Coordinates of C-alpha atoms in Angstrom, one line a residue:
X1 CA 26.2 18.2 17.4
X2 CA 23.2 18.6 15.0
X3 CA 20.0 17.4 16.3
X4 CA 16.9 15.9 13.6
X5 CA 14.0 14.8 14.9
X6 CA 12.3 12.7 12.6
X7 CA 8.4 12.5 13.6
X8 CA 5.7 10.0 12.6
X9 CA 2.1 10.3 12.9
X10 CA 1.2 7.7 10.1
X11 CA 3.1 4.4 11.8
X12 CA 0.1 1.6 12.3
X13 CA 2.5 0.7 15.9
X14 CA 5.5 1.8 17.6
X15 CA 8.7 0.9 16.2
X16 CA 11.8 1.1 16.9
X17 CA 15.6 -1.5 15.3
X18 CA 14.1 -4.3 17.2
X19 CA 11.3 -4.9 15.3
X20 CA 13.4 -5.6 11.9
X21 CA 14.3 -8.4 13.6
X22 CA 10.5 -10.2 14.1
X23 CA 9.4 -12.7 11.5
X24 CA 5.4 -10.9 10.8
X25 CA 6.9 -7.8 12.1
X26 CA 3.3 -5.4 11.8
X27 CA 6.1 -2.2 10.2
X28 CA 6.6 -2.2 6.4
X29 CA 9.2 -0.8 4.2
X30 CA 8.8 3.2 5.4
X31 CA 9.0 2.6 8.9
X32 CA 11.7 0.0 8.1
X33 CA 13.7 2.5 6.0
X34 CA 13.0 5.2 8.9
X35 CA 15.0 2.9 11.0
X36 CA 17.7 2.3 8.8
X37 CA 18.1 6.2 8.2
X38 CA 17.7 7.2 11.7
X39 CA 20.7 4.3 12.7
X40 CA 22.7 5.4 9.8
X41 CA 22.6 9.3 10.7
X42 CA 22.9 8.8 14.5
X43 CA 27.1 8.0 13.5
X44 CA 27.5 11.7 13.3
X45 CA 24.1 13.6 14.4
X46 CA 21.7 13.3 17.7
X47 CA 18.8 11.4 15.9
X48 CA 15.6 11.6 17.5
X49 CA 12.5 9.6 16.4
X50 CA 9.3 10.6 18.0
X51 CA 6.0 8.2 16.6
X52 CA 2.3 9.5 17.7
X53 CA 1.6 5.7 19.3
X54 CA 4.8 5.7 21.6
X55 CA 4.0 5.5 25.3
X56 CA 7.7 4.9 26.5
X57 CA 11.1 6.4 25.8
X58 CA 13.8 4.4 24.6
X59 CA 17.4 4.8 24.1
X60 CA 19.3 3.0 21.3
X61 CA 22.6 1.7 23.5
X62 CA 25.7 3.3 22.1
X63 CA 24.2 5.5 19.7
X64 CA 22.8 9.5 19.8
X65 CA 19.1 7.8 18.9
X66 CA 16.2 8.0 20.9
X67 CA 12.7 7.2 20.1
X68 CA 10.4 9.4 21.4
X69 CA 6.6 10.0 22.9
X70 CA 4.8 12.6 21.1
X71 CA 5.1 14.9 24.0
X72 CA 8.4 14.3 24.1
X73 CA 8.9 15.0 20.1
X74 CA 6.6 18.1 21.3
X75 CA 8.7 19.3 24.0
X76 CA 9.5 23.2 22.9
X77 CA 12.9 22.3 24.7
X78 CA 14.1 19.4 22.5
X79 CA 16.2 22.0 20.9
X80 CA 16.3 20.4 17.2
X81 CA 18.0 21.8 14.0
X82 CA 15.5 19.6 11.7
X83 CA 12.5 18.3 11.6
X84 CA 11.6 15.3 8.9
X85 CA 7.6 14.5 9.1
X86 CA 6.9 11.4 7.6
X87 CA 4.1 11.5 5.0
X88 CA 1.7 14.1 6.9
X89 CA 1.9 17.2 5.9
X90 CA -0.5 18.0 8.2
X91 CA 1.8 17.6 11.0
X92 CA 3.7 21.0 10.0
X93 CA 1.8 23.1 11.7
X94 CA 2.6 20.9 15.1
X95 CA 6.0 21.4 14.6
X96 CA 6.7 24.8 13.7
X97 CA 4.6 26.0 16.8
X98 CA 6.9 23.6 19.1
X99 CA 10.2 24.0 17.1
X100 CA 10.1 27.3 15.3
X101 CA 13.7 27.4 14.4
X102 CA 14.1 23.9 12.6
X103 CA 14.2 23.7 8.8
X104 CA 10.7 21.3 7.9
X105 CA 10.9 18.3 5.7
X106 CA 8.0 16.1 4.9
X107 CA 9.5 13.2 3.9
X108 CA 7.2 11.4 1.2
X109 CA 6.4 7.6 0.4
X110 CA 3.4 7.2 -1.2
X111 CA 3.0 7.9 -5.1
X112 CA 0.5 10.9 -5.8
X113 CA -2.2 9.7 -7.9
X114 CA -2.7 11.8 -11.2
X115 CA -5.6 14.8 -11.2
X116 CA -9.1 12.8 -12.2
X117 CA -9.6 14.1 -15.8
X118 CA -12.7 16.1 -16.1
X119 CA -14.9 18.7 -13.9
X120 CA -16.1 16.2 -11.5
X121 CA -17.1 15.4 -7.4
X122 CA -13.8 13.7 -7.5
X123 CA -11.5 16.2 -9.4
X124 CA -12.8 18.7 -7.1
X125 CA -11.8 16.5 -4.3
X126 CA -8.5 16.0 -5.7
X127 CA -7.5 19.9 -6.2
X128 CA -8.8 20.6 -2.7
X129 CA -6.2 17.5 -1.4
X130 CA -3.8 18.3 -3.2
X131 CA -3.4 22.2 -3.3
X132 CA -3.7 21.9 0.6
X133 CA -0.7 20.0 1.1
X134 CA 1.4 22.2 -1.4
X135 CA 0.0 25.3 -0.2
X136 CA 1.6 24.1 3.6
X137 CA 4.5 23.2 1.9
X138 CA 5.0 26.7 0.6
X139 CA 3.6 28.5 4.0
X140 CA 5.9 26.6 6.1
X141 CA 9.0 26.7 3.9
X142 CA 8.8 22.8 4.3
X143 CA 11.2 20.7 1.3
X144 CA 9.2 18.2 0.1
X145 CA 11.4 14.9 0.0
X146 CA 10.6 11.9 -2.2
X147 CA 11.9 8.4 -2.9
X148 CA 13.4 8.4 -6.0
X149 CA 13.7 11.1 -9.1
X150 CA 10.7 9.4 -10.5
X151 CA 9.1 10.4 -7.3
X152 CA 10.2 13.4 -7.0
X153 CA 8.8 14.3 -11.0
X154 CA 5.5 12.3 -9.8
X155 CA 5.2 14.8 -7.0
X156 CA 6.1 17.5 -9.7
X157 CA 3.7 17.0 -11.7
X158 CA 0.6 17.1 -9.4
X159 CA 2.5 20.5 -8.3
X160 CA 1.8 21.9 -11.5
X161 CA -1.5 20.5 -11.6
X162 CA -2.0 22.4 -8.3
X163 CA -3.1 25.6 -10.6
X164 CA -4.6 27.6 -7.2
X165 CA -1.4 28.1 -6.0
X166 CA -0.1 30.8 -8.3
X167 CA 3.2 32.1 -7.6
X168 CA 3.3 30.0 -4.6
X169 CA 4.5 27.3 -6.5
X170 CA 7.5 28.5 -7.1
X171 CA 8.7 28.2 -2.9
X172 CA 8.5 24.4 -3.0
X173 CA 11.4 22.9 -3.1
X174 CA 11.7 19.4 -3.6
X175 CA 14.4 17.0 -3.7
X176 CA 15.0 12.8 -3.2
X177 CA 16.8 10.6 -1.7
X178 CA 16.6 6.6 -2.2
X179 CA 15.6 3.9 0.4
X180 CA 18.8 2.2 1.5
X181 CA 19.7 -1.4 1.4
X182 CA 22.4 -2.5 3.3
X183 CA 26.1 -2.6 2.3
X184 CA 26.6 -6.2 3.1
X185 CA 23.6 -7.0 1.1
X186 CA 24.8 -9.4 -1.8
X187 CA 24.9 -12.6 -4.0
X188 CA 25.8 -15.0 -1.4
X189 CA 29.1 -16.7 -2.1
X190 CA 27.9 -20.3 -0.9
X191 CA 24.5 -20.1 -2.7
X192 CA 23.2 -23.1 -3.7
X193 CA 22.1 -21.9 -7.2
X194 CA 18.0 -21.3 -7.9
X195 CA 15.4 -23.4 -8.5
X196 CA 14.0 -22.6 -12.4
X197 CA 10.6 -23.2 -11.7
X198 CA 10.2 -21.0 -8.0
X199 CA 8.5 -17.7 -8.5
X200 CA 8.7 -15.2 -5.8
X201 CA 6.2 -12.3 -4.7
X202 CA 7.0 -10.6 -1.3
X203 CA 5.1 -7.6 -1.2
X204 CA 1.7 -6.3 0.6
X205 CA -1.2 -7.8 -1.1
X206 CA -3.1 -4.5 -2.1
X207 CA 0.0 -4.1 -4.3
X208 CA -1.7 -5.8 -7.1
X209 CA -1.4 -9.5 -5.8
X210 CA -4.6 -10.5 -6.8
X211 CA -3.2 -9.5 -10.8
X212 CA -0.3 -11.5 -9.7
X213 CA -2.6 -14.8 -9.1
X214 CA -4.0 -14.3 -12.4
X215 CA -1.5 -13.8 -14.7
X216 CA 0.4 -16.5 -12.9
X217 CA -2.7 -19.0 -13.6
X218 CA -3.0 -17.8 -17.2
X219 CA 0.8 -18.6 -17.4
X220 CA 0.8 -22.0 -16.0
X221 CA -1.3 -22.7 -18.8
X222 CA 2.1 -22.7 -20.9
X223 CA 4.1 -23.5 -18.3
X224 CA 2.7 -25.9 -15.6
X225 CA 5.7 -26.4 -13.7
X226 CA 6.4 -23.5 -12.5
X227 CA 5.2 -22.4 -8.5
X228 CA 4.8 -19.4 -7.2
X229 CA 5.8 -18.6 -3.3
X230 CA 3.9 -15.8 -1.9
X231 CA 5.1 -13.9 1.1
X232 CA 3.2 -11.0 2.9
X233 CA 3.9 -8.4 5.8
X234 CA 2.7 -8.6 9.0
X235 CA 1.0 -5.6 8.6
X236 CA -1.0 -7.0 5.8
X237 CA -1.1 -10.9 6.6
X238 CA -2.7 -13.1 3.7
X239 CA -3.2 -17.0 3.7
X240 CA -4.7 -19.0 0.6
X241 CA -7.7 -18.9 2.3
X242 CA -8.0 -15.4 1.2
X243 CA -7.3 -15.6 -2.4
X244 CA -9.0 -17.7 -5.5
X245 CA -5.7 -19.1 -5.9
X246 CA -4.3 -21.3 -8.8
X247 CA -2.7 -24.7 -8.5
X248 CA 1.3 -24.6 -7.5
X249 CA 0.5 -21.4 -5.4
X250 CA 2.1 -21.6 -2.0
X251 CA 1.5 -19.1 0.8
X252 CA 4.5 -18.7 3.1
X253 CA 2.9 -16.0 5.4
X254 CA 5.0 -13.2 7.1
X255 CA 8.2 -14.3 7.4
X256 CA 11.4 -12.0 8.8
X257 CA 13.4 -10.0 6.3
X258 CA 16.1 -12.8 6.5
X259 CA 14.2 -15.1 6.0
X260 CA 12.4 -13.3 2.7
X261 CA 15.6 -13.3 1.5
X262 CA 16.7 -16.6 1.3
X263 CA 13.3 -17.2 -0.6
X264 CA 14.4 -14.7 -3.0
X265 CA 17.7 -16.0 -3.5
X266 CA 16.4 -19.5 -4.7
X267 CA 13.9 -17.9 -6.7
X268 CA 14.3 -18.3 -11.0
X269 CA 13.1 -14.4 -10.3
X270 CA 10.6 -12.2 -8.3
X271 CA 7.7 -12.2 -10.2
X272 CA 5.6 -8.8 -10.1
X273 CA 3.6 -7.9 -13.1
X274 CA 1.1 -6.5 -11.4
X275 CA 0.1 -2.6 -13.4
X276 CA -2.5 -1.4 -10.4
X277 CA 0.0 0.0 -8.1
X278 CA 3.1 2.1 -8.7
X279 CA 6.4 1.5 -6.4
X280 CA 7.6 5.0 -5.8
X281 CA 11.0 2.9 -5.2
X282 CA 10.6 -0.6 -4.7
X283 CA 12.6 -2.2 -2.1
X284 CA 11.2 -4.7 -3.6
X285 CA 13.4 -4.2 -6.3
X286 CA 16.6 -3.1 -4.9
X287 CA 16.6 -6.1 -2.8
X288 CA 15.9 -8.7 -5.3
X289 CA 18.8 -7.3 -7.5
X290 CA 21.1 -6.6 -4.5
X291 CA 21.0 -10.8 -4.0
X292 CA 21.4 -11.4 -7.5
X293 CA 17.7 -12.2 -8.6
X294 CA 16.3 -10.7 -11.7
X295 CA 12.7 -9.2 -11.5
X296 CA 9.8 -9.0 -13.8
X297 CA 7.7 -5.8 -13.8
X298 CA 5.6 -3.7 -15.3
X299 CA 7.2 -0.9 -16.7
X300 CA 6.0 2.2 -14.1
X301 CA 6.2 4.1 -11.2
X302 CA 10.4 3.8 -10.1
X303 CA 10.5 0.5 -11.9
X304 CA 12.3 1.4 -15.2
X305 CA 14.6 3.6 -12.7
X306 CA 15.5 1.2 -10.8
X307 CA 15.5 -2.2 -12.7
X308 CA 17.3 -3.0 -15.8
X309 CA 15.5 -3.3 -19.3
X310 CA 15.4 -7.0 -19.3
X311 CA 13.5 -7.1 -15.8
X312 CA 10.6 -4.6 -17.5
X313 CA 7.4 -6.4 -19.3
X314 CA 4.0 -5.0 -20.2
X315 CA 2.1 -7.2 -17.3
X316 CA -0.7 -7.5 -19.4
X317 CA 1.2 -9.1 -22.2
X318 CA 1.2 -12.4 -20.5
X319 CA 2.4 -14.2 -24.2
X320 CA 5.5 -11.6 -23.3
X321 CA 5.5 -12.9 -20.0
X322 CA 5.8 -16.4 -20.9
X323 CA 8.3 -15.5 -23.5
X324 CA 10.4 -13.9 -21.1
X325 CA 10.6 -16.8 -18.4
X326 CA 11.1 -19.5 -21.0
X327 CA 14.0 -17.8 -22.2
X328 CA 15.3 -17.3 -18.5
X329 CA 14.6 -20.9 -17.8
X330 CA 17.3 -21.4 -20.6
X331 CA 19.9 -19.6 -19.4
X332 CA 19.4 -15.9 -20.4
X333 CA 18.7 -14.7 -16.7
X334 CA 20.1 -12.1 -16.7
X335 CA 22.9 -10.8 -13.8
X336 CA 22.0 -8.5 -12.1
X337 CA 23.3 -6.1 -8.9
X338 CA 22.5 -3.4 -6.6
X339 CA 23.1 -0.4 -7.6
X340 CA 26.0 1.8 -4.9
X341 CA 23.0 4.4 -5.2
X342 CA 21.0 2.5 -2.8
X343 CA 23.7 1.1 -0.4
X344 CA 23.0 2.6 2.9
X345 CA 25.9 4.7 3.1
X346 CA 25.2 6.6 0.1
X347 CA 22.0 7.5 1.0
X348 CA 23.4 8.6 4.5
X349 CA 25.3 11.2 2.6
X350 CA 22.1 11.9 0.2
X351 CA 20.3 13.0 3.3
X352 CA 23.2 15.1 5.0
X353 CA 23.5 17.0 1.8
X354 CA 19.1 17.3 1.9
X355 CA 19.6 18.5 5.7
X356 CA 22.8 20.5 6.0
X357 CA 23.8 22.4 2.6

């Protein structure tokens, strides 16, 4: 049986399936999606997950998964065919020297900001960032994963920004795979229908909320009925308190990802025109769709991949905006799905073909 140890130096706090289950849970969609990977993969493969914050060993009842100690994820005799670092690419070096004959991954969830135009302190800074990571990537023979193709072409194109690494370039290989949802995500069959004027935002707040709170003010200003319900990860907690925040603007706190949900489903659509910070997938997204609730968002980043054209506005366009929810409000919402892409077993078999062929 194939072994891949999937290691995490970046994870705020161990985590392991159980923590899906806490409402404020302090994990947030990549360390969620770790778990749902390592679950789904453990069917077939020994999974191992080893986080740099783990101080015990646990077992996963009835399942090849373990979650690991970093000496135990360092253990030279752990005898693993892959190794998956998440985000630091730092952390190849580490596991080459205690793993020298696993194939290296470096499994990436963060969009790569674009090179700073000019000759400046922080273009400088950006080259010396950036043609470090690739020029591991290349030494180490590590396959750079992303989250979605526009991911993947994101990470590209800072590639060929990375102008120091000559012919270099040419050994990194990178490929993608999507966050999962679940199968049995869907429109519930005994919903209750949604509420036309409940707006939804569940996402961390540094993901443009405070653009969010503005446009919805300015919007209210044509439509003063409508609310907006605000939920935030435990890892990033927010209450009113923290926010100028407009009339008809109610904070629900950090809620379990159930319990999101059934927020979402009531919602006339999740309402995220912020432009600040691009989703390099947006589970976000997926999810909203998956339950049958529309989105609106700015058109970057994985949203036009993953979200139909009637979900995409210019979030700066707020007269578009408006537009757009008054017609929703009057029965063009649109219907929308999950795509299979992103149902869990798909992306089980996206990451045995990543690993194996």
């Amino acid at each position: 049986m194939k072994h891949v140890l999937f290691y995490d130096s970046a994870c705020p706090i161990p985590y392991s399936q159980e923590m899906l289950l806490v409402p404020g849970s302090k994990i947030g969609g990549a360390e969620a999606t770790i778990v749902r990977v390592a679950e789904g993969l453990s069917d077939r493969y020994r999974i191992s997950v080893g986080q740099h914050n783990r101080t015990t060993h646990e077992q996963y009842p009835g399942r090849n998964l373990a979650w690991l100690t970093k000496e135990e994820a360092t253990d030279s005799s752990l005898d693993v065919d892959a190794v998956v670092v998440q985000r630091r690419v730092g952390d190849l070096p580490l596991m080459k020297r205690h793993h020298p004959r696993a194939r290296l991954f470096v499994w990436s969830h963060d969009w790569f900001t674009p090179r700073p135009p000019g000759f400046s302190r922080v273009s400088l800074a950006w080259r010396l960032k950036v043609e470090t990571r690739f020029f591991l990537y290349a030494h180490y023979g590590a396959v750079g994963v992303a989250v979605s193709r526009t991911h993947m072409d994101n990470i590209r194109e800072s590639l060929l920004e990375a102008r120091a690494m000559g012919s270099r370039r040419n050994r990194v290989r990178l490929d993608y795979v999507y966050n999962p949802i679940p199968d049995d995500l869907d429109v519930s069959p005994d919903t209750r229908g949604f509420d036309p004027n409940k707006l939804m935002f569940f996402s961390a707040p540094w993901k443009g909320l405070d653009i969010v709170l503005e446009t919805f003010r300015t919007v209210r200003q044509q439509l003063p009925e409508l609310k907006l319900h605000v939920a935030t990860p435990g890892y990033a907690p927010v209450a009113g308190s923290d926010f100028s925040s407009p009339e008809n603007v109610i904070f629900l706190g950090s809620l379990s990802h159930e319990a999101v949900l059934r927020e979402v489903r009531t919602a006339l659509c999740v309402f995220y025109p912020a432009y600040s910070v691009p989703e390099s997938f947006g589970l976000v997204f997926a999810e909203s769709n998956a339950v049958g609730t529309p989105v609106l968002a700015h058109p970057f980043g994985a949203a036009p991949e993953l979200l139909t054209p009637e979900q995409l506005v210019d979030g700066r366009d707020v007269n578009a905006i408006v537009e757009r929810l008054r017609a929703w409000r009057s029965g063009a919402r649109p219907v929308v799905r999950a795509k299979k892409e992103y149902r869990l077993s798909n992306v089980i078999r996206d990451w045995e073909r990543v690993l194996f062929v």
